[in-house]
Short mmCIF file of C-alpha atoms in Angstrom, two decimals:
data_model
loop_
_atom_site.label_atom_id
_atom_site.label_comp_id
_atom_site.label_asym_id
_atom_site.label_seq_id
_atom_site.Cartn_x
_atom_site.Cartn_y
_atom_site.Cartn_z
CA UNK A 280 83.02 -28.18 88.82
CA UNK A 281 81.19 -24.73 89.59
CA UNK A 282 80.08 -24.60 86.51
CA UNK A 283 78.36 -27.96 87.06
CA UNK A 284 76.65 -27.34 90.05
CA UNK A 285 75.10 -24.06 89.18
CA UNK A 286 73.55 -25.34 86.38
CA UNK A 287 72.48 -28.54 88.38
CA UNK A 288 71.33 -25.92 91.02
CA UNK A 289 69.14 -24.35 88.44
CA UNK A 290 67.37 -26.98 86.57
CA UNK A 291 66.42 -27.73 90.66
CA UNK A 292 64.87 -25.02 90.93
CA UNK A 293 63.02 -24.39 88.40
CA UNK A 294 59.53 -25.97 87.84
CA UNK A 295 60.05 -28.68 85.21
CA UNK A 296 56.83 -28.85 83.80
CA UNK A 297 56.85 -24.98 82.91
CA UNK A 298 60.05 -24.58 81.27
CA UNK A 299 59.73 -24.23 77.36
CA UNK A 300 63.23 -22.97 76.84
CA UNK A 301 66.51 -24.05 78.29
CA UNK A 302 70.28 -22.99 77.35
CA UNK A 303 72.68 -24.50 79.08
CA UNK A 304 75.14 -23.99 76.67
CA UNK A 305 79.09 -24.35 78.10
CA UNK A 306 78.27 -26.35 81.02
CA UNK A 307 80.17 -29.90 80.91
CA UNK A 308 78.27 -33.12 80.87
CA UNK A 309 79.13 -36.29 82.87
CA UNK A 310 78.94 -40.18 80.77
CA UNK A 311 76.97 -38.27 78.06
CA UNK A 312 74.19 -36.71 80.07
CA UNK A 313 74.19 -33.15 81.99
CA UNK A 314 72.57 -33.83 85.59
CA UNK A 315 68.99 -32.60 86.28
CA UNK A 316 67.89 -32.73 82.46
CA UNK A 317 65.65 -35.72 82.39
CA UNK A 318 61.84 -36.46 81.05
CA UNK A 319 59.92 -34.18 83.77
CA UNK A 320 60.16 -30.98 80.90
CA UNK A 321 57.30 -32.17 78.85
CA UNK A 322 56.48 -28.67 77.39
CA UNK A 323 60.24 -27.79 76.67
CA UNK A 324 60.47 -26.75 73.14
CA UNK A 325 63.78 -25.40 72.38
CA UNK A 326 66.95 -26.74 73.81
CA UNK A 327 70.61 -25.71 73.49
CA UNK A 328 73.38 -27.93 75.29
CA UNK A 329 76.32 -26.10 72.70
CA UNK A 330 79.74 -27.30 74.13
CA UNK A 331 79.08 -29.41 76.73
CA UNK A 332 81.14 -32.32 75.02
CA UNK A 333 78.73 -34.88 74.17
CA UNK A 334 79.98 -38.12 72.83
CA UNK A 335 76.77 -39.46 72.69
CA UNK A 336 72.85 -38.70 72.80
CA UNK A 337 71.95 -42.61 73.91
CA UNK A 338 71.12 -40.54 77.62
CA UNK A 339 68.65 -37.86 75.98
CA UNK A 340 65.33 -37.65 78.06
CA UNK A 341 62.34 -38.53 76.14
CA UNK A 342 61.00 -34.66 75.28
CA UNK A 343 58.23 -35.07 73.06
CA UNK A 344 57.18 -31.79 72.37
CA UNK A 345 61.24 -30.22 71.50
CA UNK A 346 61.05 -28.62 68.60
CA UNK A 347 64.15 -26.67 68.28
CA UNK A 348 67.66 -28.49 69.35
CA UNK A 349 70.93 -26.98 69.17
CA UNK A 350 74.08 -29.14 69.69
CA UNK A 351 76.87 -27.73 67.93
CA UNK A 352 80.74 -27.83 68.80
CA UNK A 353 80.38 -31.37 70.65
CA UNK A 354 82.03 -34.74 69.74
CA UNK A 355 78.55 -36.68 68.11
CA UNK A 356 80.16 -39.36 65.84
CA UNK A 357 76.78 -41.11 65.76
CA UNK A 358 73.35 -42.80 67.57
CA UNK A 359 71.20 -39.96 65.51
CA UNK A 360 68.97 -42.67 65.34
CA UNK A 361 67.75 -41.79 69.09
CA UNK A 362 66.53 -38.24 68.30
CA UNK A 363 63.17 -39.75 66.05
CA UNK A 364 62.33 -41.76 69.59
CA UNK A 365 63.27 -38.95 71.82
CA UNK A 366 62.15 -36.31 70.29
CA UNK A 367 59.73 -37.18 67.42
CA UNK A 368 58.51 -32.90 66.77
CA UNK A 369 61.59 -31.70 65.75
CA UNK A 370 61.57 -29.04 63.26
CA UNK A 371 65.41 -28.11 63.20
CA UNK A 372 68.61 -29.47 64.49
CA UNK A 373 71.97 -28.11 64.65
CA UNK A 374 74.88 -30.41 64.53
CA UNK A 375 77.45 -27.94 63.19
CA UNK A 376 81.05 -28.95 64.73
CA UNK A 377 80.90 -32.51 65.83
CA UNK A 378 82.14 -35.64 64.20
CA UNK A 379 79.56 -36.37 61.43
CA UNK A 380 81.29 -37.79 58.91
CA UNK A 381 79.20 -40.09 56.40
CA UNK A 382 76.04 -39.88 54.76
CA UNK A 383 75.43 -43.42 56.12
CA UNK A 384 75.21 -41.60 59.83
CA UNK A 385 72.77 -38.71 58.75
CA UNK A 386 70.04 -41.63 57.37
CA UNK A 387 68.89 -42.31 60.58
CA UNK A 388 67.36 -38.56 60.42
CA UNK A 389 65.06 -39.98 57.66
CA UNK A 390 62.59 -41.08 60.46
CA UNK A 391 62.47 -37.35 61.83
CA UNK A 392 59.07 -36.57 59.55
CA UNK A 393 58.53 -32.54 60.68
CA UNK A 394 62.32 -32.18 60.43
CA UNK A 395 62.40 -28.76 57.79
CA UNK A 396 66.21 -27.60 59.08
CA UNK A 397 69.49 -28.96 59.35
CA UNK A 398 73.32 -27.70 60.02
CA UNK A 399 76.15 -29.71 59.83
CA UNK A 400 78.54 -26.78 59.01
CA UNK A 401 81.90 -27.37 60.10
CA UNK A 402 81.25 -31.17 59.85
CA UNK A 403 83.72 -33.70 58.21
CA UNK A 404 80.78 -34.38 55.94
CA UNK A 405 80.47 -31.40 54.46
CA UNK A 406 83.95 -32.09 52.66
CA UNK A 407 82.14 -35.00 50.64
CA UNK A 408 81.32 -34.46 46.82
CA UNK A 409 77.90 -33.29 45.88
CA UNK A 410 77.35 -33.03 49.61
CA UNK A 411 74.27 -30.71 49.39
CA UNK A 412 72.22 -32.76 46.40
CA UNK A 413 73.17 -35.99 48.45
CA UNK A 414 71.59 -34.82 51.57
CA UNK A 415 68.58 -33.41 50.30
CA UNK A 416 67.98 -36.37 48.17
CA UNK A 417 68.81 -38.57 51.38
CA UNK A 418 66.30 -36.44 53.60
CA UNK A 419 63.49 -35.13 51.49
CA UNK A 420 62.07 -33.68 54.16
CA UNK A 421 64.10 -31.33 54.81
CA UNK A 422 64.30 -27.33 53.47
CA UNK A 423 67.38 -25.77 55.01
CA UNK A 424 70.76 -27.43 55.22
CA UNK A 425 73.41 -25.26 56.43
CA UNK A 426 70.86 -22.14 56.21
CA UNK A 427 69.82 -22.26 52.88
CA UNK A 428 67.74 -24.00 50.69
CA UNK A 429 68.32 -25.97 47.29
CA UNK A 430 68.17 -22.49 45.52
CA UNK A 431 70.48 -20.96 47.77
CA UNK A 432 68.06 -18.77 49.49
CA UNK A 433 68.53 -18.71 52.88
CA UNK A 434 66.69 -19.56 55.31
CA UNK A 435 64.73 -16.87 57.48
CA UNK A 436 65.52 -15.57 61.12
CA UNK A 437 62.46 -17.23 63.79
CA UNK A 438 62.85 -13.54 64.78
CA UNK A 439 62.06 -12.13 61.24
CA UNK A 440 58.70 -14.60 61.23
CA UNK A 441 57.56 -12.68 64.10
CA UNK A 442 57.58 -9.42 63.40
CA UNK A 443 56.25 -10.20 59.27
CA UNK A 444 52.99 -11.81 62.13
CA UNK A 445 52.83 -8.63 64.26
CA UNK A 446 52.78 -6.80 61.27
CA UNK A 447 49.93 -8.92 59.80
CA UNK A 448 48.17 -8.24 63.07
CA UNK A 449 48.73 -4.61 62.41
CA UNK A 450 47.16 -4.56 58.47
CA UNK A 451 44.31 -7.05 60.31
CA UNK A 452 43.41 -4.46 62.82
CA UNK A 453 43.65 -1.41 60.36
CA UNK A 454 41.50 -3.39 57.98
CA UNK A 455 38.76 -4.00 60.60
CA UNK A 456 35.63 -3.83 59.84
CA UNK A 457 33.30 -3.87 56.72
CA UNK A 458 34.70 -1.53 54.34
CA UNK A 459 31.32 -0.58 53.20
CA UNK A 460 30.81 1.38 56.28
CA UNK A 461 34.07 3.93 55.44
CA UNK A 462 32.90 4.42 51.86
CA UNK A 463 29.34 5.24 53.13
CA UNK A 464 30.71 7.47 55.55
CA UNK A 465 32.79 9.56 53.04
CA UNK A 466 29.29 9.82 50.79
CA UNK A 467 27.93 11.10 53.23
CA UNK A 468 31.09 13.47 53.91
CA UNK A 469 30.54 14.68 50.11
CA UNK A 470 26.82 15.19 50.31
CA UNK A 471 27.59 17.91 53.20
CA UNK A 472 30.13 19.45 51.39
CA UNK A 473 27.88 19.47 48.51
CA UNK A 474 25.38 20.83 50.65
CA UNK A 475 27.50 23.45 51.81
CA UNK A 476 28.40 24.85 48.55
CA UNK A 477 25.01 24.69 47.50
CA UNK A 478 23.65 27.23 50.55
CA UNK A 479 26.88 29.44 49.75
CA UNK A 480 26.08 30.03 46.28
CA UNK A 481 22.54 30.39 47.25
CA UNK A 482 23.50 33.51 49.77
CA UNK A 483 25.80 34.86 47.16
CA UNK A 484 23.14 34.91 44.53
CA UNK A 485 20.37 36.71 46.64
CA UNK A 486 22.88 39.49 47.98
CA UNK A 487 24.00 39.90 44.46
CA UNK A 488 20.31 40.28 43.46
CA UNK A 489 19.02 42.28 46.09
CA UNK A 490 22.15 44.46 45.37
CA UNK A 491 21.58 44.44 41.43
CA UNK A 492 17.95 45.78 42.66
CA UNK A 493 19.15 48.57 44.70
CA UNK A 494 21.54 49.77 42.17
CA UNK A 495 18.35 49.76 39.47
CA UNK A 496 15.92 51.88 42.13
CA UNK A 497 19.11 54.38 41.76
CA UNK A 498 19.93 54.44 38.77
CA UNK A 499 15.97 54.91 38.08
CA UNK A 500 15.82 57.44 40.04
CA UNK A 501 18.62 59.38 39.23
CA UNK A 502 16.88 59.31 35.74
CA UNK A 503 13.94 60.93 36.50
CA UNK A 504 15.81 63.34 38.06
CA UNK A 505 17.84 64.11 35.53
CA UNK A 506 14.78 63.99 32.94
CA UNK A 507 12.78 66.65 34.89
CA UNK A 508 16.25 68.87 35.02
CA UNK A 509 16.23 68.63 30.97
CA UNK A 510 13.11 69.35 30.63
CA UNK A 511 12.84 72.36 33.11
CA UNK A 512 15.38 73.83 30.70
CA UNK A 513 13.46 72.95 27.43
CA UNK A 514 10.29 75.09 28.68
CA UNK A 515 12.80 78.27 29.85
CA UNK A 516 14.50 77.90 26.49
CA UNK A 517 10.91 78.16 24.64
CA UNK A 518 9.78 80.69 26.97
CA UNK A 519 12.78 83.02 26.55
CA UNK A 520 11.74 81.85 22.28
CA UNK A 521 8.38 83.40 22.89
CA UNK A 522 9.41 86.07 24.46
CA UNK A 523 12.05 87.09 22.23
CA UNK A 524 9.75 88.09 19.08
CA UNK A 525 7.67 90.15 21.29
CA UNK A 526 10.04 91.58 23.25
CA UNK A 527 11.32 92.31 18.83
CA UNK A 528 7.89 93.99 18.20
CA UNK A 529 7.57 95.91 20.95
CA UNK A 530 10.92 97.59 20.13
CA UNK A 531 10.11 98.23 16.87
CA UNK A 532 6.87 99.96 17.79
CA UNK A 533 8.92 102.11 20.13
#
């Protein structure tokens, strides 16, 4: 009884119209209906009533824009029927645990159009032959049943979806912007480098020049040095010739 009346006490206060999720998973319903859910949530999207021992869904509000609805471990025998009028937008449905036990009670699902997911693990149905071909050749519709699809893969987490979109986001905002304007931008990156090089080898050629020079003017003059030394010695060598014969004569006239 506590249990009831919190949950009653919350759906009070809380603004109808702004509630897109609800859980009230646990709490126990009263003649098939859980007090304080009714047709005022008009943007609820997702709601779980797990254990709460429905028999029925004949008292579900009319929520027109539900999406997701999760009812598992209850007693629904039947009256599936009620969910296309209820709740005409849902996408997936979980009915794993209750008392499903004919293919004749899962045809009423057929007028659920958007329907792509549906559990009935744990359901007496499930124990039927060819269960899985017979269902998805009952509802066409769907793409899941029981978490996986007619080729076994299974079905991905809502939670997995979201992160694959912010990561989408992230590529789109890397990506922004023409790419023309990078690839310009690393021309012009190579033209400087280019540039660069260019003005280095252009210093390193005139030092080496003007360096070349200098060692020439040296080396020239060290030449002429050199040249005047040799020949210095050339006109003492023919001096001391000349003088040699003389000084010969002069000896023998002694």
């Amino acid at each position: 009884m506590e249990m009831k009346k919190r949950i009653n006490l919350e759906l009070r206060n809380r603004a109808p119209e702004k509630v897109t999720e609800l859980v009230l998973d646990n709490c126990r319903s009263s003649n098939g209906e859980i007090e304080g859910l009714n047709d005022s949530f008009k943007e609820l999207q997702f709601l779980s009533m797990a254990n709460v021992e429905l028999t029925s869904l004949a008292k579900l509000p009319t929520l027109s824009k539900l999406r997701k609805l999760e009812l598992s471990d209850n007693v629904i025998s039947g009256g599936l029927e009620v969910l296309a009028e209820r709740c005409p937008n849902l996408t997936y449905l979980n009915l794993s645990g209750n008392k499903i036990k004919d293919l004749g009670t899962v045809e009423a699902l057929q007028n659920l159009k958007n329907l792509k997911s549906l559990d009935l693990f744990n359901c007496e149905i499930t124990n039927l032959e060819d269960y899985r071909d017979s269902i998805f050749e009952l509802l066409q519709q769907i793409t899941y049943l029981d978490g996986f699809d007619q080729e076994d893969n299974e079905a991905p987490d809502s939670e997995d979806d979201d992160d694959e979109g912010d990561e989408d986001d992230d590529d789109d905002e890397n990506e922004a912007g023409p790419p023309g304007e990078y690839e310009e931008d690393d021309d012009e990156d190579d033209g400087a480098s280019d540039l660069g090089e260019g003005e280095e080898e252009e210093e390193v050629g005139l030092s080496y020049l003007m360096k070349e020079e200098i060692q020439d003017e040296e080396d020239d003059d060290d030449y002429v040095e050199g040249g005047d030394e040799e020949e210095e010695a050339e006109g003492v060598r023919g001096e001391k010739r000349k003088r040699e014969p003389e000084d010969e004569g002069e000896e023998e006239e002694d």
